[in-house]
PDB file of N, CA and C in Angstrom:
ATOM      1  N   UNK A   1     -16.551  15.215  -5.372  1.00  0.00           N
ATOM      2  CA  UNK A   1     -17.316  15.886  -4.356  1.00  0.00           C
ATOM      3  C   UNK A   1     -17.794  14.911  -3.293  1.00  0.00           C
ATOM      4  N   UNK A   2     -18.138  13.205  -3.622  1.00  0.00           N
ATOM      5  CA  UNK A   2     -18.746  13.020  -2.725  1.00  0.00           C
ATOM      6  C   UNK A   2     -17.716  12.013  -1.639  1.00  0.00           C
ATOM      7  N   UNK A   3     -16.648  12.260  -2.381  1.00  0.00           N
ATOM      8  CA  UNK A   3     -15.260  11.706  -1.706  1.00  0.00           C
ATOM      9  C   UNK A   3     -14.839  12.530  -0.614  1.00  0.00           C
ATOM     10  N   UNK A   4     -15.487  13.761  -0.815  1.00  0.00           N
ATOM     11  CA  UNK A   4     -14.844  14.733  -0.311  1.00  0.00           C
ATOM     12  C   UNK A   4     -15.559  15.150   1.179  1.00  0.00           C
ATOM     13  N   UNK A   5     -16.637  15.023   1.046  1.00  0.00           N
ATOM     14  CA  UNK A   5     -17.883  14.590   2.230  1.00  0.00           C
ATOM     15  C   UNK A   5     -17.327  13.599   3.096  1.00  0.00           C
ATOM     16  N   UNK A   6     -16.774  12.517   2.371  1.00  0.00           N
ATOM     17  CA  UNK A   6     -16.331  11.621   3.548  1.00  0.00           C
ATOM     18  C   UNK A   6     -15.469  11.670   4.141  1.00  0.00           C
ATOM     19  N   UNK A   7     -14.015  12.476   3.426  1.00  0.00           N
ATOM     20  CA  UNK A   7     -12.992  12.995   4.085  1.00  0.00           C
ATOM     21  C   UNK A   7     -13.089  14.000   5.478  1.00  0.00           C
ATOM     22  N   UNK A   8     -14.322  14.717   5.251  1.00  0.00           N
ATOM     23  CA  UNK A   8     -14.507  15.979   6.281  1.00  0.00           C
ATOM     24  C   UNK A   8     -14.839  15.324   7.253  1.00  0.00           C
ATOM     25  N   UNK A   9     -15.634  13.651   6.978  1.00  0.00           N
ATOM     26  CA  UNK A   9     -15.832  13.117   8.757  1.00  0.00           C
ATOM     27  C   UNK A   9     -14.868  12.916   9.338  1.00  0.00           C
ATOM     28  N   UNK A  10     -13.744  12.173   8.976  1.00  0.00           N
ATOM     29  CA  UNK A  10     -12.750  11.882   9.492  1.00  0.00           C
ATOM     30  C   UNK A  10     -11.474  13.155  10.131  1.00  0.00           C
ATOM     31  N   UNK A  11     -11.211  12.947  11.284  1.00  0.00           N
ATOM     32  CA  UNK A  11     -10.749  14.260  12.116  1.00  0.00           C
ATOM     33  C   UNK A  11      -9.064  14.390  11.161  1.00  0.00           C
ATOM     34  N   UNK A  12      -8.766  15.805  11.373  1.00  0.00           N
ATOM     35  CA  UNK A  12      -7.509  16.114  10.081  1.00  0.00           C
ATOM     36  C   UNK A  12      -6.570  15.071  10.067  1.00  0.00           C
ATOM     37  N   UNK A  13      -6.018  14.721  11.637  1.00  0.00           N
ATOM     38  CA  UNK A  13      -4.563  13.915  11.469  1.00  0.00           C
ATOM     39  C   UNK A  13      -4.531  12.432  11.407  1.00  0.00           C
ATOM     40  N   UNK A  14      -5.869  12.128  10.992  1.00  0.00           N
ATOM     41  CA  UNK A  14      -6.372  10.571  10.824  1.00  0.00           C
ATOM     42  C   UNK A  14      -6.316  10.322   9.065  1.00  0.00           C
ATOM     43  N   UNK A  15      -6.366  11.764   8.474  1.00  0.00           N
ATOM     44  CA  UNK A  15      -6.671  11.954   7.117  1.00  0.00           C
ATOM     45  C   UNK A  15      -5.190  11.452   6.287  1.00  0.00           C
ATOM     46  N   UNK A  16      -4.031  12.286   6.605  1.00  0.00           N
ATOM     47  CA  UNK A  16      -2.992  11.721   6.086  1.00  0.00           C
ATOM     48  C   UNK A  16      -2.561  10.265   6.501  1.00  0.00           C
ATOM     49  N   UNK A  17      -2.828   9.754   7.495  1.00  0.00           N
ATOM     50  CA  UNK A  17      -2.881   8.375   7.598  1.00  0.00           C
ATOM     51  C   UNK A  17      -2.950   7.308   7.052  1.00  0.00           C
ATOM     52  N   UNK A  18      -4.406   7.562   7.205  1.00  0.00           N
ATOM     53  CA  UNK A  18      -5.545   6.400   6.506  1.00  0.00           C
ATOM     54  C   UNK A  18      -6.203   7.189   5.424  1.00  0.00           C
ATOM     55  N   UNK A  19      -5.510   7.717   4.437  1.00  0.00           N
ATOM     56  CA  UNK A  19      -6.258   7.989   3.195  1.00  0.00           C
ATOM     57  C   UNK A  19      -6.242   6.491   2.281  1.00  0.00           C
ATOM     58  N   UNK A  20      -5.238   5.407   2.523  1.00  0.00           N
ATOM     59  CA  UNK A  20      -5.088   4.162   2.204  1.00  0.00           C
ATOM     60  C   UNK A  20      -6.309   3.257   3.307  1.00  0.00           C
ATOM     61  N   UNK A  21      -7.464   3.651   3.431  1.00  0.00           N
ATOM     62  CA  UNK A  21      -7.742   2.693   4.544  1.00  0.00           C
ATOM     63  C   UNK A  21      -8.748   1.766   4.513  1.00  0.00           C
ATOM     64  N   UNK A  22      -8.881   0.656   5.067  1.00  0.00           N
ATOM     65  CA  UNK A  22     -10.341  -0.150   4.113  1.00  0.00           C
ATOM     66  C   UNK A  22     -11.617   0.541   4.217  1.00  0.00           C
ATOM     67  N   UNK A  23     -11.910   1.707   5.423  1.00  0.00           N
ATOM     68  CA  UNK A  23     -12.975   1.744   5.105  1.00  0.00           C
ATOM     69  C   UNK A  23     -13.036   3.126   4.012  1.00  0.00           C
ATOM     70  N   UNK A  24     -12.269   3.759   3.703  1.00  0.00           N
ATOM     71  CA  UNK A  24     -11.882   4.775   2.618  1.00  0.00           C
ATOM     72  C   UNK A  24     -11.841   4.085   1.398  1.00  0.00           C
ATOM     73  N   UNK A  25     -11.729   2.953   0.938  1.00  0.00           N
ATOM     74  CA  UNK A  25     -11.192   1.682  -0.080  1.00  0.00           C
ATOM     75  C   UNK A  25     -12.941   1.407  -0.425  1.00  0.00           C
ATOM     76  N   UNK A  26     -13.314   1.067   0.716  1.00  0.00           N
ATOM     77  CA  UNK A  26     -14.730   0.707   0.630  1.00  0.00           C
ATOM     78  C   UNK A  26     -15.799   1.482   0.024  1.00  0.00           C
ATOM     79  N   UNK A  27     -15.336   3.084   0.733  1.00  0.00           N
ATOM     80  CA  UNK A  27     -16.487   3.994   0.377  1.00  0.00           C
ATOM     81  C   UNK A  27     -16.183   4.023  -1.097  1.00  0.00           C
ATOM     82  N   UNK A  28     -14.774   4.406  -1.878  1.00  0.00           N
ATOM     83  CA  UNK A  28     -14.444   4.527  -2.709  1.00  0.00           C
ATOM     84  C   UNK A  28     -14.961   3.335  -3.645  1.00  0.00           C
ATOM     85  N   UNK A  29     -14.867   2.085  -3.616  1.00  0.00           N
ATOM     86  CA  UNK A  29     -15.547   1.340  -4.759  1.00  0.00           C
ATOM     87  C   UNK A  29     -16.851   1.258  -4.173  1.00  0.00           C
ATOM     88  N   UNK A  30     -17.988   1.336  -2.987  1.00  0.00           N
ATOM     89  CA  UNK A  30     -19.089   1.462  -3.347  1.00  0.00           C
ATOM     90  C   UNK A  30     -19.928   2.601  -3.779  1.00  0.00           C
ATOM     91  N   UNK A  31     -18.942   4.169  -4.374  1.00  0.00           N
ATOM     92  CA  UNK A  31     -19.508   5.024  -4.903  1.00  0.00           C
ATOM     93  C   UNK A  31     -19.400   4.504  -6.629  1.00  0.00           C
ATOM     94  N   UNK A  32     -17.948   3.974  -6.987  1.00  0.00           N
ATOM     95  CA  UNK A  32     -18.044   3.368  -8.040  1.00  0.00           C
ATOM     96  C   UNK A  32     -18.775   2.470  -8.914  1.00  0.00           C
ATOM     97  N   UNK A  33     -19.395   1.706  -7.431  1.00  0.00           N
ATOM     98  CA  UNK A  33     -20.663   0.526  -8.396  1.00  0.00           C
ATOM     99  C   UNK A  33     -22.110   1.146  -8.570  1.00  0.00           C
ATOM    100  N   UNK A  34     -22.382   2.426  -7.732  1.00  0.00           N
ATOM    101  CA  UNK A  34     -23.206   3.091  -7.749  1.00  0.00           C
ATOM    102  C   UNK A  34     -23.550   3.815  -9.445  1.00  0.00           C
ATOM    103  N   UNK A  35     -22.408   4.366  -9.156  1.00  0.00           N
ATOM    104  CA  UNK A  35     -22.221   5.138 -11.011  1.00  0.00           C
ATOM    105  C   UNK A  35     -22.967   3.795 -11.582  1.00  0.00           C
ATOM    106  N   UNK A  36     -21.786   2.772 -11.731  1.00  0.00           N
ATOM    107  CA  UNK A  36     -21.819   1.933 -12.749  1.00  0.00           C
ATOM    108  C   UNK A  36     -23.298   1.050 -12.850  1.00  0.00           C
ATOM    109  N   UNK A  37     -23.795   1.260 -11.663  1.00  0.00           N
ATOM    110  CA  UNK A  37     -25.281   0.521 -11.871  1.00  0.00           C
ATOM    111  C   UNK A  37     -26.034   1.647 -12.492  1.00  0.00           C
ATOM    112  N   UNK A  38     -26.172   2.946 -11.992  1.00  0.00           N
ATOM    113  CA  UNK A  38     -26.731   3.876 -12.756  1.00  0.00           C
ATOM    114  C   UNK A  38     -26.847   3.648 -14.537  1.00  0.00           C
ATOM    115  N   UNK A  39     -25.026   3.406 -14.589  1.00  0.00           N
ATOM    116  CA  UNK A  39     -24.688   3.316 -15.909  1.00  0.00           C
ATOM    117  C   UNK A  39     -25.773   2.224 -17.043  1.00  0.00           C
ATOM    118  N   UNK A  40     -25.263   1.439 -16.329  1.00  0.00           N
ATOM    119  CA  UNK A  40     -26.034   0.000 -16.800  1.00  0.00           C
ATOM    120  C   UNK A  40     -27.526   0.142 -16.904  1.00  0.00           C
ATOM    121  N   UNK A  41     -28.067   0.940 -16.317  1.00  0.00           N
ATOM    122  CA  UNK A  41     -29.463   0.870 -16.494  1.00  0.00           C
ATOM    123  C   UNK A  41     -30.386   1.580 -17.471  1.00  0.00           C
ATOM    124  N   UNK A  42     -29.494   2.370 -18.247  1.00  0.00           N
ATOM    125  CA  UNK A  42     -29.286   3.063 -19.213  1.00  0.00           C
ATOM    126  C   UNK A  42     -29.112   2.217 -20.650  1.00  0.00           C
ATOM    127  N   UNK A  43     -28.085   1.803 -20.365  1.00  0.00           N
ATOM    128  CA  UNK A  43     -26.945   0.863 -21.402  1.00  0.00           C
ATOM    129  C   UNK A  43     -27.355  -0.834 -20.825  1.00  0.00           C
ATOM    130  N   UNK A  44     -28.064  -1.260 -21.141  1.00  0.00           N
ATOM    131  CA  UNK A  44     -28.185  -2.850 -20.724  1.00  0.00           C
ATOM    132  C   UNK A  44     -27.021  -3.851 -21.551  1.00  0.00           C
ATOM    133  N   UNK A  45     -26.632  -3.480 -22.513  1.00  0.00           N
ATOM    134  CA  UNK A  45     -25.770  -4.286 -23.426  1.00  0.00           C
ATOM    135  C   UNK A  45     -24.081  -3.541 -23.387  1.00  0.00           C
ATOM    136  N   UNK A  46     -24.114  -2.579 -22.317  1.00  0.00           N
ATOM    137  CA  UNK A  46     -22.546  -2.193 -22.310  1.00  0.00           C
ATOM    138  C   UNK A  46     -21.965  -3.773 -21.134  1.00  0.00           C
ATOM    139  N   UNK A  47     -21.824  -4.448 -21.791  1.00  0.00           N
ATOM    140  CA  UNK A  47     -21.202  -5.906 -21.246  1.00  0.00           C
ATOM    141  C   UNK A  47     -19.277  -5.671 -20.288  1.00  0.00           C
ATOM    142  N   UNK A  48     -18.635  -4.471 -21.260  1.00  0.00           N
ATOM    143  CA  UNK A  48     -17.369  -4.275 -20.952  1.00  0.00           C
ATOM    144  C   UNK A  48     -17.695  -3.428 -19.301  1.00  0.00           C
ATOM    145  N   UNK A  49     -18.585  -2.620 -19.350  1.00  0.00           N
ATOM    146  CA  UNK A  49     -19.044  -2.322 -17.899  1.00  0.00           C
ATOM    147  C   UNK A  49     -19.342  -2.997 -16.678  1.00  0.00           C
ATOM    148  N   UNK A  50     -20.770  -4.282 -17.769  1.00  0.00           N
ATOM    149  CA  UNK A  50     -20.242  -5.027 -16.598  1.00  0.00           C
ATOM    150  C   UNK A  50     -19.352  -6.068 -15.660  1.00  0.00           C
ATOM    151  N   UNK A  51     -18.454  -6.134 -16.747  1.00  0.00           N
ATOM    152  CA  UNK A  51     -17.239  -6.638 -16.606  1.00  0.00           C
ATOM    153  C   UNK A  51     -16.432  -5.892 -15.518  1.00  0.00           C
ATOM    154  N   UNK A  52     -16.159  -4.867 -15.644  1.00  0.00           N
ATOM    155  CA  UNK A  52     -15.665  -3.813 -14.593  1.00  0.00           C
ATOM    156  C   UNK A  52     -16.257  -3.853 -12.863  1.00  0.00           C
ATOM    157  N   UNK A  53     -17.283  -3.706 -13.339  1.00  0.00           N
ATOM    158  CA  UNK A  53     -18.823  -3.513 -11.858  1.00  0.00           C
ATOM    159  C   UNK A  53     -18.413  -4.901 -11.481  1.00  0.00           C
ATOM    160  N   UNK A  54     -18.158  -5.827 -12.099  1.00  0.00           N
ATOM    161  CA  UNK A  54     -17.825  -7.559 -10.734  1.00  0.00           C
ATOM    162  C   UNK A  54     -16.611  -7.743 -10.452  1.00  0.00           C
ATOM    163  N   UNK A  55     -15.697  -7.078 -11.277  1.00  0.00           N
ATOM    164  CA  UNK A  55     -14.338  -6.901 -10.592  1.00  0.00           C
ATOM    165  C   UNK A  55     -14.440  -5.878  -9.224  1.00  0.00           C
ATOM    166  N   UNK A  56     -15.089  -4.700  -9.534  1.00  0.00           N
ATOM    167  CA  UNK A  56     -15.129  -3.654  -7.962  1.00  0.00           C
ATOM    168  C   UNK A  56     -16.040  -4.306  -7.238  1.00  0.00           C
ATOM    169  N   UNK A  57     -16.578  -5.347  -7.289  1.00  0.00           N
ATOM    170  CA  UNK A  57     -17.646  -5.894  -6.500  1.00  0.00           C
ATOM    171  C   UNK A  57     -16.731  -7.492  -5.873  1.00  0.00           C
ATOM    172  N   UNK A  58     -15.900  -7.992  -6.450  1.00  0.00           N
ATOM    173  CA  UNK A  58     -15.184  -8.718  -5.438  1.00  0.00           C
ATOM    174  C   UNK A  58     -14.133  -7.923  -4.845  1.00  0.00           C
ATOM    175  N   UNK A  59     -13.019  -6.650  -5.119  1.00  0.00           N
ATOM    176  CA  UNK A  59     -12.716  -6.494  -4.836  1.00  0.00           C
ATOM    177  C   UNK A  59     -13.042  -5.453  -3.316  1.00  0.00           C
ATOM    178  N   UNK A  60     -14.416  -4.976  -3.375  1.00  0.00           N
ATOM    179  CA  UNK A  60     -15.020  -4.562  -2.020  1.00  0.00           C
ATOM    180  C   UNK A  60     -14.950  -5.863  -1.550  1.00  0.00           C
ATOM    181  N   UNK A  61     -15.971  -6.843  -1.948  1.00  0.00           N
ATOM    182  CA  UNK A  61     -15.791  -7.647  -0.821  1.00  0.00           C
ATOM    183  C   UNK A  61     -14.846  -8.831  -0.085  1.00  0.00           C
ATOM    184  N   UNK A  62     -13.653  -8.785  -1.146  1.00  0.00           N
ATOM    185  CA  UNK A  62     -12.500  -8.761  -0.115  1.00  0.00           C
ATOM    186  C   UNK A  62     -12.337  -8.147   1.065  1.00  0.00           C
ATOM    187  N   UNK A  63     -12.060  -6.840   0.309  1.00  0.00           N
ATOM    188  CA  UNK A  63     -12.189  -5.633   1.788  1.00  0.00           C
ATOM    189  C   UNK A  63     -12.998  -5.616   2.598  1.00  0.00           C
ATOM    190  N   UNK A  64     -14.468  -6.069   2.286  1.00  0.00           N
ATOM    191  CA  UNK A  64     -15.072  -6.313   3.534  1.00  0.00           C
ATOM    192  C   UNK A  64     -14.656  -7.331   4.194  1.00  0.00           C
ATOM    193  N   UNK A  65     -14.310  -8.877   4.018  1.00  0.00           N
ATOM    194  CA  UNK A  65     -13.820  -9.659   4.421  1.00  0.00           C
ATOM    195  C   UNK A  65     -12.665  -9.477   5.241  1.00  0.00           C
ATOM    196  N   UNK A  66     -11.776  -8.156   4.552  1.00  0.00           N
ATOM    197  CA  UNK A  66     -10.535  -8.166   5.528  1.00  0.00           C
ATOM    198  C   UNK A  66     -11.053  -7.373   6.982  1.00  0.00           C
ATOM    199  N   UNK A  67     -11.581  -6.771   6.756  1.00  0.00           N
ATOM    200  CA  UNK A  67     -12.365  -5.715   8.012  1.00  0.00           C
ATOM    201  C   UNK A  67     -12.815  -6.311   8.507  1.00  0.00           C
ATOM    202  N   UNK A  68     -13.590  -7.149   8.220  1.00  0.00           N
ATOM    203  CA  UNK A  68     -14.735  -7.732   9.038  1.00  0.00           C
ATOM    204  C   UNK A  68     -13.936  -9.195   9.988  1.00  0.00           C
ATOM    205  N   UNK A  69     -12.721  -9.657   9.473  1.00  0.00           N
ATOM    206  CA  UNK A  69     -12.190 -10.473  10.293  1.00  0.00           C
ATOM    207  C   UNK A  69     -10.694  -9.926  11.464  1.00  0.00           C
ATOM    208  N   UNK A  70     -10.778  -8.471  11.031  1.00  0.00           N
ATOM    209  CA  UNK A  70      -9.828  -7.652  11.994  1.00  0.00           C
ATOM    210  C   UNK A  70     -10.453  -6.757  12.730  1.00  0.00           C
ATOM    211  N   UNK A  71     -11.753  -6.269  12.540  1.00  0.00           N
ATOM    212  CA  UNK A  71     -12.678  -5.878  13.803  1.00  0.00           C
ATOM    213  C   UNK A  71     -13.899  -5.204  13.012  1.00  0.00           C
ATOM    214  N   UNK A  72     -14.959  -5.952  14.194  1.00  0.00           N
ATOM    215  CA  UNK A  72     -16.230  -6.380  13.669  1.00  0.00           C
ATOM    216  C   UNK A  72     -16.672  -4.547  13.672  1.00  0.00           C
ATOM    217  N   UNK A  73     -16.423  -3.877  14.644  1.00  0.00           N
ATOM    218  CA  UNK A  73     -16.940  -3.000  15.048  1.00  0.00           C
ATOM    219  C   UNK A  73     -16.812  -1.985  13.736  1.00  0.00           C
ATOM    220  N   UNK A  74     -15.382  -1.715  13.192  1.00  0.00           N
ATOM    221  CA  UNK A  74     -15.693  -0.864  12.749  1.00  0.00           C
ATOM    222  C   UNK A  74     -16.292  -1.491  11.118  1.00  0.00           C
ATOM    223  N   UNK A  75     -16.485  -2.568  11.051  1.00  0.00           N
ATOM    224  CA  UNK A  75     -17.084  -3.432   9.914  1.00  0.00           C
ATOM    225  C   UNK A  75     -18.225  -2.667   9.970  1.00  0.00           C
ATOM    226  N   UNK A  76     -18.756  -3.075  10.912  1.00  0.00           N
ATOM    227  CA  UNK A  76     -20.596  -3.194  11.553  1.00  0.00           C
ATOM    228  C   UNK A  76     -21.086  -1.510  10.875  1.00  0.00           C
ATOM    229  N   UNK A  77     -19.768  -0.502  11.155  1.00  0.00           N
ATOM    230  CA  UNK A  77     -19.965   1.020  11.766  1.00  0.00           C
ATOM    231  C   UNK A  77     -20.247   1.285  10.140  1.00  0.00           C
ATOM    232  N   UNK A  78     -19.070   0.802   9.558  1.00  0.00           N
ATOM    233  CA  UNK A  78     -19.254   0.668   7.972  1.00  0.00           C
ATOM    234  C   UNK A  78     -20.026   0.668   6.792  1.00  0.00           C
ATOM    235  N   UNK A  79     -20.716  -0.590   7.175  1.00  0.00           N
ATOM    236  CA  UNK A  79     -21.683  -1.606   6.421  1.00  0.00           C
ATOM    237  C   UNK A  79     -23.172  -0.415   6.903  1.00  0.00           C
ATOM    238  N   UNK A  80     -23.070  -0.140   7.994  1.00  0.00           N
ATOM    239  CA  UNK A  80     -24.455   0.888   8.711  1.00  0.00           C
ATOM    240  C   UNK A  80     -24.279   2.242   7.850  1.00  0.00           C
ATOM    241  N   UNK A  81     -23.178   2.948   7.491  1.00  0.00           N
ATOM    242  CA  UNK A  81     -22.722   4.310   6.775  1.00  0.00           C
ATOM    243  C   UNK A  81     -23.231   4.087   5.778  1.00  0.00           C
ATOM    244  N   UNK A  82     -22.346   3.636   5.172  1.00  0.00           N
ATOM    245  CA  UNK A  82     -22.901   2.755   3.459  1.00  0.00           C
ATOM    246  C   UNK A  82     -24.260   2.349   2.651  1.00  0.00           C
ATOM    247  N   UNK A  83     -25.318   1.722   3.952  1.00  0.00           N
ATOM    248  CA  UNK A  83     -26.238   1.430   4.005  1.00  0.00           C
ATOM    249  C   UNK A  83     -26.335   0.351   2.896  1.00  0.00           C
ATOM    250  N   UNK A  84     -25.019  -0.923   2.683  1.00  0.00           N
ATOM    251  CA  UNK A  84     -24.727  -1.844   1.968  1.00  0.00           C
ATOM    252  C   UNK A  84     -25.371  -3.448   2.937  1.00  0.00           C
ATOM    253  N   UNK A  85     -25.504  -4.083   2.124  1.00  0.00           N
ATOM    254  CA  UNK A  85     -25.888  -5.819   2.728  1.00  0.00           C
ATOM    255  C   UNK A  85     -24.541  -5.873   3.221  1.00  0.00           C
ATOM    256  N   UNK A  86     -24.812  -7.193   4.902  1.00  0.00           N
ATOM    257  CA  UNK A  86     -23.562  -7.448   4.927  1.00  0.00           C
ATOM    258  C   UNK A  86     -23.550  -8.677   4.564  1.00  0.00           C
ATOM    259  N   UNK A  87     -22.304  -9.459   4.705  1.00  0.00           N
ATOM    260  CA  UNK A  87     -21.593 -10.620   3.723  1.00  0.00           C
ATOM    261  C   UNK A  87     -22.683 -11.824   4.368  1.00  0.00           C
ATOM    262  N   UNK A  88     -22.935 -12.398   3.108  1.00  0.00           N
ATOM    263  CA  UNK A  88     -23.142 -13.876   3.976  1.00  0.00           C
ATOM    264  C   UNK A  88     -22.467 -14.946   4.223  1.00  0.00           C
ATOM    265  N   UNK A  89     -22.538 -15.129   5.590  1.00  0.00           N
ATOM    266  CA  UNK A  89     -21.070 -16.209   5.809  1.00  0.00           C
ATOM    267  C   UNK A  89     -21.855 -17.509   5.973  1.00  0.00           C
ATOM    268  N   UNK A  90     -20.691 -18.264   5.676  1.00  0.00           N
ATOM    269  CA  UNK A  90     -20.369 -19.808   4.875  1.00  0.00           C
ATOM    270  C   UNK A  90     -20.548 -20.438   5.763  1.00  0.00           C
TER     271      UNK A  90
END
C-alpha cells in the first residue's frame, strides 16, 4: 500500500520507465528499514535482522551516493520526501 502512494505521484508514462529508478530504489529500502527498526524494537536480540537492516542501509546509501553525484536536485527533492539525513561527505 505504501508503495503504491508513491507510484500515484509519479505521472503514468514515467511509471513503466523508471519503476527501476534510484529514487523508487530509495523509497523502497527506506520503507524497509522502517519495518525493520520497528521490528527491532520489539525484538532487541533478533541479531539476523540486524544483519539485514545494515545491508539495506549501505545499499540505500550507495544509491544515495549514486544520485547525489548525477544530480543534486533531484537528490535534494528526495532526501526532503523521505524526510531522511543527508550523507556526510568526506
Amino acid at each position: 500500500m505504501v508503495k503504491n502512494s508513491f507510484i500515484s505521484v509519479i505521472p503514468q508514462e514515467e511509471k513503466e520507465e523508471n519503476s527501476g529508478s534510484a529514487e523508487f530504489q530509495v523509497f523502497h529500502f527506506t520503507s524497509k528499514i522502517r519495518r525493520l527498526t520497528l521490528h527491532l524494537e520489539l525484538h532487541k536480540r533478533d541479531f539476523l535482522s540486524q544483519r539485514g537492516l545494515l545491508i539495506i542501509l549501505g545499499k540505500r546509501q550507495r544509491l544515495l551516493t549514486y544520485l547525489s553525484n548525477k544530480n543534486k536536485g533531484r537528490y535534494k527533492k528526495l532526501v526532503d520526501q523521505l524526510d531522511i539525513r543527508e550523507q556526510k561527505t568526506r
